[in-house]
């Protein structure tokens, strides 16, 4: 069976530092995978590799059965991989609406052809639909730079959805949010599952993932130390030691 | 003559736009003086040596400049920030040295006998290019360019081929600079390499930065003011560079963001937000 995402023995070295060391796991269609690990475990590096930001040192990446290991960076987005960023990276000079519109595949694929081929009303309505899904529709004409922290995070998700992705990578989407915002975000992500083939959710906070993710992959020092159902994975001594112990001390 | 001032203003507006077109995708080019020289000398050579019609040679020369611009931008775009600036300055210098050492192009003595440009030709081109840029500023292309300029990596992750976008915009800017150079040369009658030196490239960039980098009006206003303002003190020719320098310092102190800093929105939801909230719109394109 073809997997939504399949990593085989992925290694990433920066000079002498091995950030990812032989990571292999699959994400099945319809799955919401939680990727956890302490700071510096290589979670963000993994997202950067899977979204084409960093070329990997060795190993291979298959998306829906297609080998994208050596694809140029912009192909990852076109093949249906969308992502958000741990440190929010919106186009701040644009409006909220424009941040969503800019990602529509029709124009992204032929930027210069877009001068002749655009449909303002239908596109704006489509963008408003995505914004309304992320509870931002009333802010459509505001500047993206004026959004509050939680709103900016939601706009990043809306922009990612605008690329019509199959696989969505969320890099610590709840970071910096208060409890109420975190609960709302969890409900939002739950709602997204029907729109997407698969979701990979990177999170520092295990409680956020408990009950939300189908499966957990645990990274520590660039190596995968566990892969399985959350309740079982979180009881593995190595995981408790590497991750939970460290988190509780902090 | 008033006609001369208007002509040079028009040329400088076109040159400022040639820098602005490249800046739209995030690259600051100091090579446009070189592209301008390419246009001036290539068309000049063809019109004087072979007696070809100026309007016949401008399109292929502009295309040549576009290809040249795209070609040099490929290695240049691998470098970033200040390094890219240095590479483009290098292109300008190389072009000047190349012309100076070419017998066929007149070398340091210059090239003469260039005629055929009327001021209205330039005004028409200003109108056409301005209208094109105005239309672009309301299309999805403008958003994509803004995205590439603001965060190239994020733009790429959305699926935008940022290299392609930047190379095409470099080529387009080079073509416009070359066309302006051709018109300029055939108005001046006589051209020399120093007409297109690095200072020329620097002035074009200054017009855009002083006028504002976010819209086509800023570049046009910057070019107009910086062309006409020094003329007010024409009587004191030796003070002109000083006044020019003082204007630059003053403008950068008072308005570092440029005279016209606004950015045009490519789309607005406007009243559709309220309609959406009230549930009056249920588009077929809805994602759920």
XYZ file of C-alpha atoms in Angstrom:
538
model
C 0.000 0.000 0.000
C 1.229 3.485 -0.837
C 1.867 5.671 2.157
C 1.050 9.361 2.362
C 4.631 9.905 3.449
C 7.444 7.449 3.721
C 10.903 8.205 5.153
C 13.673 5.678 4.767
C 16.903 6.008 6.707
C 16.898 9.803 6.500
C 20.161 11.422 7.618
C 20.951 15.094 7.752
C 24.367 16.393 8.717
C 25.435 20.007 9.111
C 29.211 19.890 8.938
C 30.156 17.579 11.801
C 26.761 17.740 13.509
C 24.339 14.921 12.787
C 20.882 16.427 13.161
C 18.994 13.405 11.846
C 20.471 9.951 12.105
C 18.717 7.206 10.180
C 15.095 8.193 10.716
C 12.567 5.861 9.059
C 8.809 5.954 9.445
C 5.636 5.995 7.368
C 2.532 8.124 7.597
C -0.561 6.294 6.392
C -3.412 7.920 4.502
C -5.832 9.564 6.881
C -3.380 9.486 9.735
C -2.478 12.256 12.175
C 1.054 11.616 13.308
C 2.534 13.371 16.292
C 6.264 14.016 16.188
C 7.662 14.684 19.631
C 11.011 15.039 21.291
C 12.947 17.417 23.522
C 14.482 20.630 22.248
C 17.245 19.928 19.768
C 15.942 16.432 19.004
C 15.742 17.249 15.298
C 11.982 17.750 14.912
C 12.245 21.014 13.029
C 15.120 19.693 10.924
C 12.873 16.804 9.935
C 10.109 19.206 8.884
C 12.632 21.254 6.916
C 13.852 18.127 5.146
C 10.366 16.837 4.344
C 9.242 20.256 3.052
C 12.308 20.619 0.835
C 13.999 23.404 2.803
C 17.114 21.343 3.425
C 18.431 18.722 1.020
C 18.966 15.523 2.959
C 22.407 13.940 3.297
C 21.350 10.335 2.717
C 18.112 8.370 2.692
C 14.922 8.847 0.719
C 11.550 10.534 0.973
C 8.451 9.241 -0.800
C 5.265 11.258 -0.958
C 2.262 9.208 -1.975
C 4.635 6.662 -3.505
C 6.587 9.301 -5.442
C 10.282 9.783 -4.774
C 10.912 13.448 -3.961
C 14.351 12.993 -2.428
C 16.100 15.012 -5.112
C 13.204 17.226 -6.187
C 13.907 20.981 -6.280
C 12.515 22.822 -3.238
C 9.488 24.358 -4.947
C 8.306 20.934 -6.133
C 7.522 19.839 -2.586
C 4.753 22.426 -2.354
C 3.417 21.447 -5.768
C 3.374 17.759 -4.845
C 1.005 18.515 -2.020
C 3.215 19.165 0.993
C 2.323 22.294 2.936
C 3.794 23.507 6.172
C 3.653 26.112 8.880
C 6.592 27.575 10.740
C 7.634 27.449 14.353
C 8.613 31.118 14.173
C 5.643 32.531 12.280
C 6.558 33.569 8.747
C 3.630 35.398 7.218
C 3.905 37.951 4.446
C 3.447 40.836 6.863
C 3.151 43.563 4.266
C 0.173 41.855 2.684
C -3.373 41.671 3.971
C -4.754 38.538 5.629
C -6.755 37.800 2.483
C -3.722 38.220 0.228
C -1.693 35.814 2.361
C -4.216 33.132 1.441
C -4.674 34.194 -2.196
C -0.941 34.134 -2.873
C -0.788 30.380 -2.277
C -3.440 29.287 -4.802
C -1.814 26.646 -7.014
C -3.259 28.022 -10.254
C -1.147 31.172 -9.984
C 1.782 29.655 -8.129
C 2.443 27.287 -11.007
C 2.551 29.961 -13.694
C 3.180 33.333 -12.042
C 3.465 35.288 -15.293
C 0.439 33.664 -16.860
C -1.561 34.862 -13.870
C -1.702 38.346 -15.394
C -4.259 37.038 -17.884
C -5.911 34.283 -15.927
C -7.619 35.226 -12.730
C -11.078 35.301 -11.364
C -11.347 37.785 -8.590
C -14.744 36.964 -7.032
C -14.477 33.179 -7.000
C -10.926 33.350 -5.668
C -11.827 35.802 -2.919
C -14.773 33.604 -1.910
C -12.568 30.540 -1.834
C -10.032 32.418 0.308
C -12.819 33.606 2.629
C -13.962 30.003 3.015
C -10.488 29.008 4.162
C -10.257 32.033 6.444
C -13.621 31.248 7.940
C -12.461 27.716 8.635
C -9.594 29.163 10.654
C -11.918 31.759 12.282
C -10.256 34.712 10.601
C -12.822 35.780 8.027
C -13.624 39.064 9.768
C -9.969 40.087 9.645
C -9.681 39.477 5.891
C -8.803 43.052 4.948
C -6.486 43.702 7.879
C -2.767 43.735 7.476
C -1.226 40.359 8.329
C 1.331 42.187 10.463
C -1.442 43.472 12.739
C -2.694 40.015 13.804
C -2.385 38.735 17.344
C -0.086 35.788 17.922
C -2.709 33.036 17.876
C -4.404 34.562 14.834
C -1.115 34.711 12.959
C -0.604 31.008 13.621
C -4.077 30.236 12.299
C -3.437 32.357 9.210
C -0.335 30.284 8.510
C -2.531 27.189 8.526
C -5.060 28.880 6.218
C -2.249 29.834 3.832
C -0.965 26.254 3.888
C -4.477 24.953 3.131
C -4.711 27.306 0.155
C -1.995 25.275 -1.589
C -4.511 22.367 -1.631
C -2.115 20.057 0.180
C -2.376 16.350 0.751
C 0.082 16.380 3.613
C 0.197 19.187 6.166
C 3.211 19.670 8.432
C 2.478 21.751 11.505
C 5.603 22.890 13.323
C 4.704 23.564 16.962
C 1.397 25.271 16.150
C 0.469 25.717 19.817
C 3.742 27.338 20.856
C 3.135 30.505 22.827
C -0.625 30.052 23.013
C -2.639 30.196 26.251
C -4.812 27.278 27.402
C -8.007 28.511 25.785
C -6.292 29.169 22.444
C -4.612 25.773 22.625
C -7.956 24.010 23.112
C -9.485 25.907 20.210
C -6.520 25.068 18.019
C -6.829 21.409 18.885
C -10.465 21.503 17.718
C -9.407 23.321 14.524
C -6.788 20.697 13.728
C -9.291 17.942 14.402
C -11.631 19.566 11.862
C -8.864 19.734 9.262
C -8.471 15.986 9.139
C -11.359 15.536 6.729
C -9.743 17.954 4.246
C -6.311 16.389 4.234
C -4.763 13.102 3.393
C -2.454 13.181 6.399
C -1.127 15.552 9.058
C 2.242 15.535 10.781
C 2.115 17.577 13.944
C 5.357 18.545 15.641
C 4.827 19.362 19.248
C 6.861 19.896 22.352
C 3.899 19.488 24.639
C 2.805 15.833 24.789
C -0.506 16.645 26.449
C -1.525 18.547 23.344
C -1.061 15.409 21.262
C -2.676 12.940 23.628
C -6.093 12.168 22.254
C -5.421 14.116 19.042
C -2.806 12.025 17.271
C -3.232 8.463 16.073
C 0.419 7.669 16.461
C 3.546 9.164 17.967
C 7.091 9.179 16.685
C 9.648 10.184 19.301
C 12.993 11.701 18.345
C 15.982 12.165 20.607
C 19.361 13.491 19.433
C 18.307 12.964 15.836
C 17.428 9.311 16.329
C 14.023 7.725 16.427
C 13.536 6.130 19.815
C 9.872 5.121 19.576
C 7.009 4.767 17.118
C 3.526 3.682 18.124
C 0.180 4.423 19.744
C 0.476 7.407 22.157
C -0.591 5.587 25.325
C 1.967 2.861 24.782
C 4.793 5.054 23.487
C 4.557 7.421 26.425
C 5.153 4.525 28.823
C 8.364 3.308 27.175
C 11.168 3.951 29.692
C 13.534 5.425 27.080
C 10.849 7.950 26.074
C 10.053 8.845 29.643
C 13.708 9.350 30.377
C 14.614 11.252 27.222
C 11.587 13.369 26.905
C 9.093 13.458 29.712
C 11.701 13.589 32.426
C 13.443 16.483 30.731
C 10.186 18.300 30.099
C 9.038 18.007 33.700
C 12.328 19.277 34.996
C 12.067 22.340 32.831
C 15.367 73.643 -23.531
C 12.188 72.503 -21.830
C 11.889 69.697 -24.362
C 15.258 68.312 -23.255
C 14.230 68.312 -19.585
C 11.032 66.463 -20.359
C 12.913 63.955 -22.497
C 15.536 63.263 -19.816
C 12.823 63.043 -17.167
C 11.014 60.442 -19.267
C 14.202 58.443 -19.819
C 15.027 58.542 -16.117
C 11.507 57.409 -15.204
C 11.949 54.424 -17.551
C 15.356 53.658 -16.054
C 13.973 53.914 -12.523
C 11.232 51.458 -13.539
C 13.851 49.117 -14.983
C 15.416 48.993 -11.502
C 11.983 48.741 -9.875
C 10.981 45.755 -12.063
C 14.030 43.851 -10.813
C 13.449 45.037 -7.251
C 9.873 43.698 -7.396
C 11.304 40.195 -7.071
C 13.732 41.269 -4.361
C 17.025 41.973 -6.137
C 18.728 45.353 -6.096
C 20.484 45.788 -9.446
C 23.348 48.162 -10.060
C 23.820 46.562 -13.482
C 21.155 48.580 -15.291
C 23.663 51.190 -16.484
C 25.394 48.284 -18.213
C 22.133 47.042 -19.771
C 21.442 50.613 -20.877
C 24.883 50.778 -22.522
C 24.195 47.472 -24.259
C 20.968 48.875 -25.707
C 22.564 52.185 -26.699
C 25.643 50.742 -28.380
C 24.010 47.699 -29.989
C 21.265 49.766 -31.612
C 23.721 52.573 -32.378
C 26.051 50.189 -34.139
C 23.233 48.703 -36.208
C 21.713 52.056 -37.198
C 24.993 53.805 -38.070
C 26.978 50.949 -39.635
C 24.174 49.165 -41.459
C 21.725 52.043 -41.728
C 18.957 49.959 -40.191
C 15.804 51.575 -38.889
C 15.898 52.326 -35.142
C 12.431 50.818 -34.570
C 13.468 47.672 -36.367
C 16.535 47.094 -34.193
C 15.111 47.989 -30.776
C 13.007 44.778 -30.323
C 15.807 42.288 -31.067
C 18.299 44.307 -29.014
C 15.842 44.453 -26.106
C 15.431 40.688 -26.390
C 19.199 40.260 -26.447
C 19.477 42.413 -23.319
C 16.747 40.342 -21.644
C 18.666 37.149 -22.380
C 21.898 38.748 -21.228
C 20.223 40.018 -18.044
C 18.705 36.610 -17.363
C 22.025 34.924 -18.014
C 24.076 37.123 -15.683
C 21.352 36.966 -13.047
C 21.646 33.180 -12.795
C 25.014 33.172 -11.006
C 24.279 36.554 -9.435
C 21.091 35.311 -7.779
C 22.996 32.580 -5.991
C 24.608 35.339 -3.979
C 22.560 37.442 -1.632
C 22.293 40.925 -0.235
C 25.469 42.938 -0.474
C 27.206 40.276 -2.592
C 24.536 40.448 -5.272
C 24.984 44.236 -5.288
C 28.719 43.827 -5.809
C 28.161 41.359 -8.663
C 25.802 43.775 -10.418
C 28.263 46.661 -9.958
C 30.864 44.383 -11.550
C 28.596 43.842 -14.561
C 28.287 47.612 -15.023
C 32.050 48.108 -14.841
C 32.769 45.226 -17.241
C 30.330 46.618 -19.777
C 32.020 50.040 -19.644
C 35.512 48.589 -19.994
C 34.359 46.347 -22.837
C 32.988 49.296 -24.811
C 36.063 51.451 -24.145
C 38.320 48.769 -25.570
C 36.189 48.098 -28.645
C 37.367 49.760 -31.866
C 34.102 49.020 -33.655
C 32.086 50.860 -31.000
C 34.351 53.895 -31.046
C 36.178 53.088 -27.806
C 36.780 56.071 -25.521
C 36.260 58.466 -28.456
C 32.581 57.609 -28.544
C 30.016 56.898 -31.239
C 28.299 59.585 -33.274
C 25.581 60.093 -35.853
C 22.782 58.643 -33.767
C 19.417 60.169 -34.647
C 15.797 59.167 -34.723
C 14.338 59.621 -31.237
C 11.685 62.286 -30.646
C 10.646 63.165 -27.081
C 7.120 61.863 -27.679
C 8.507 58.391 -28.353
C 9.723 58.330 -24.768
C 6.443 59.686 -23.408
C 4.523 56.948 -25.209
C 6.836 54.308 -23.753
C 6.444 55.817 -20.266
C 2.682 55.532 -20.732
C 2.792 51.947 -21.975
C 5.204 50.679 -19.311
C 3.389 52.629 -16.572
C 0.029 51.173 -17.628
C 1.496 47.674 -17.684
C 2.971 48.065 -14.193
C -0.309 49.537 -12.969
C -2.264 46.541 -14.290
C 0.263 44.118 -12.794
C -0.150 45.747 -9.383
C -3.738 44.408 -9.255
C -3.002 40.876 -10.472
C -1.930 37.671 -8.700
C 1.537 38.200 -10.197
C 2.076 41.201 -7.918
C 1.296 39.073 -4.856
C 3.688 36.375 -6.007
C 6.440 38.930 -6.593
C 5.771 40.473 -3.175
C 5.982 37.027 -1.603
C 9.301 36.256 -3.296
C 10.630 39.647 -2.229
C 9.467 39.374 1.381
C 10.397 35.766 2.158
C 11.919 33.750 -0.660
C 12.016 30.527 1.348
C 8.356 30.630 2.303
C 7.440 31.534 -1.271
C 9.319 28.444 -2.426
C 7.561 26.241 0.102
C 4.232 27.372 -1.367
C 5.399 25.969 -4.718
C 6.654 29.191 -6.320
C 9.694 28.690 -8.546
C 11.509 31.680 -7.074
C 14.573 31.361 -9.322
C 12.399 31.502 -12.430
C 10.495 34.509 -11.111
C 13.708 36.370 -10.293
C 15.438 35.542 -13.580
C 12.433 36.677 -15.627
C 12.165 39.921 -13.689
C 15.895 40.518 -14.150
C 15.494 39.929 -17.889
C 12.499 42.264 -18.097
C 14.345 45.017 -16.228
C 17.374 44.586 -18.493
C 15.197 44.806 -21.618
C 13.605 48.035 -20.409
C 16.991 49.539 -19.500
C 18.344 48.607 -22.951
C 15.323 50.098 -24.721
C 15.726 53.307 -22.714
C 19.421 53.308 -23.613
C 18.588 53.000 -27.318
C 16.163 55.932 -27.191
C 18.582 57.983 -25.112
C 21.495 57.392 -27.525
C 19.486 58.298 -30.604
C 18.448 61.562 -29.007
C 21.936 62.556 -27.825
C 23.408 61.987 -31.336
C 26.822 61.314 -29.752
C 27.515 58.861 -26.919
C 30.591 57.944 -24.929
C 31.175 55.080 -22.470
C 31.075 57.420 -19.459
C 27.425 58.199 -20.182
C 26.715 54.708 -18.856
C 29.196 54.348 -16.021
C 28.523 53.027 -12.542
C 27.243 56.455 -11.441
C 24.392 56.082 -13.948
C 23.458 52.754 -12.355
C 23.701 54.338 -8.924
C 21.383 57.216 -9.889
C 18.716 54.809 -11.177
C 18.735 52.961 -7.870
C 18.616 56.260 -5.964
C 15.520 57.404 -7.887
C 13.708 54.270 -6.735
C 14.892 54.348 -3.134
C 14.164 58.054 -2.708
C 10.770 57.769 -4.386
C 9.691 54.585 -2.627
C 10.309 50.937 -3.403
C 6.787 49.559 -2.965
C 4.938 50.986 -5.962
C 5.499 52.219 -9.480
C 4.658 55.829 -8.543
C 7.576 56.132 -6.132
C 10.151 55.293 -8.784
C 8.531 57.711 -11.254
C 8.323 60.528 -8.695
C 11.877 59.966 -7.505
C 13.211 60.072 -11.069
C 11.201 63.199 -11.899
C 12.281 65.144 -8.816
C 15.911 64.138 -9.066
C 16.020 65.058 -12.771
C 14.270 68.407 -12.518
C 15.339 69.663 -9.073
C 19.006 70.267 -9.972
C 17.833 72.292 -12.986
C 16.436 75.000 -10.709
C 19.945 76.014 -9.820
C 21.198 75.825 -13.371
C 23.023 79.126 -13.044
C 25.524 77.622 -10.632
C 26.657 74.617 -12.605
C 29.479 73.738 -10.225
C 27.004 73.382 -7.332
C 24.734 70.865 -9.017
C 26.349 67.695 -7.664
C 26.372 69.259 -4.201
C 22.678 70.078 -4.346
C 21.976 66.600 -5.678
C 23.845 65.106 -2.737
C 22.075 67.365 -0.232
C 18.660 66.368 -1.602
C 19.559 62.703 -1.162
C 20.717 63.189 2.429
C 17.698 65.321 3.295
C 15.193 62.871 1.813
C 16.786 59.892 3.518
C 16.698 61.737 6.849
C 13.114 62.926 6.534
C 11.565 59.963 4.713
C 13.826 56.907 4.830
C 10.959 54.755 3.492
C 10.814 56.863 0.323
C 8.387 59.600 -0.699
C 5.563 57.197 -1.596
C 5.809 54.147 0.643
C 2.335 52.654 0.244
C 1.693 49.235 -1.238
C -1.344 48.638 -3.439
C -3.601 45.806 -2.279
C -4.028 43.249 -5.025
C -7.438 42.237 -3.714
C -9.959 43.276 -1.102
C -12.762 41.287 0.424
C -14.692 44.473 1.348
C -18.395 43.857 1.684
C -18.007 40.178 0.870
C -16.772 39.610 4.415
C -20.105 40.722 5.860
C -22.018 38.670 3.291
C -19.888 35.682 4.164
C -20.477 36.089 7.875
C -24.239 36.330 7.309
C -24.119 33.097 5.340
C -25.255 34.681 2.083
C -22.343 33.290 0.138
C -21.761 29.615 -0.327
C -19.230 29.392 -3.135
C -18.681 26.221 -5.095
C -14.998 26.684 -4.437
C -15.456 26.298 -0.688
C -12.879 23.966 0.694
C -14.944 21.924 3.104
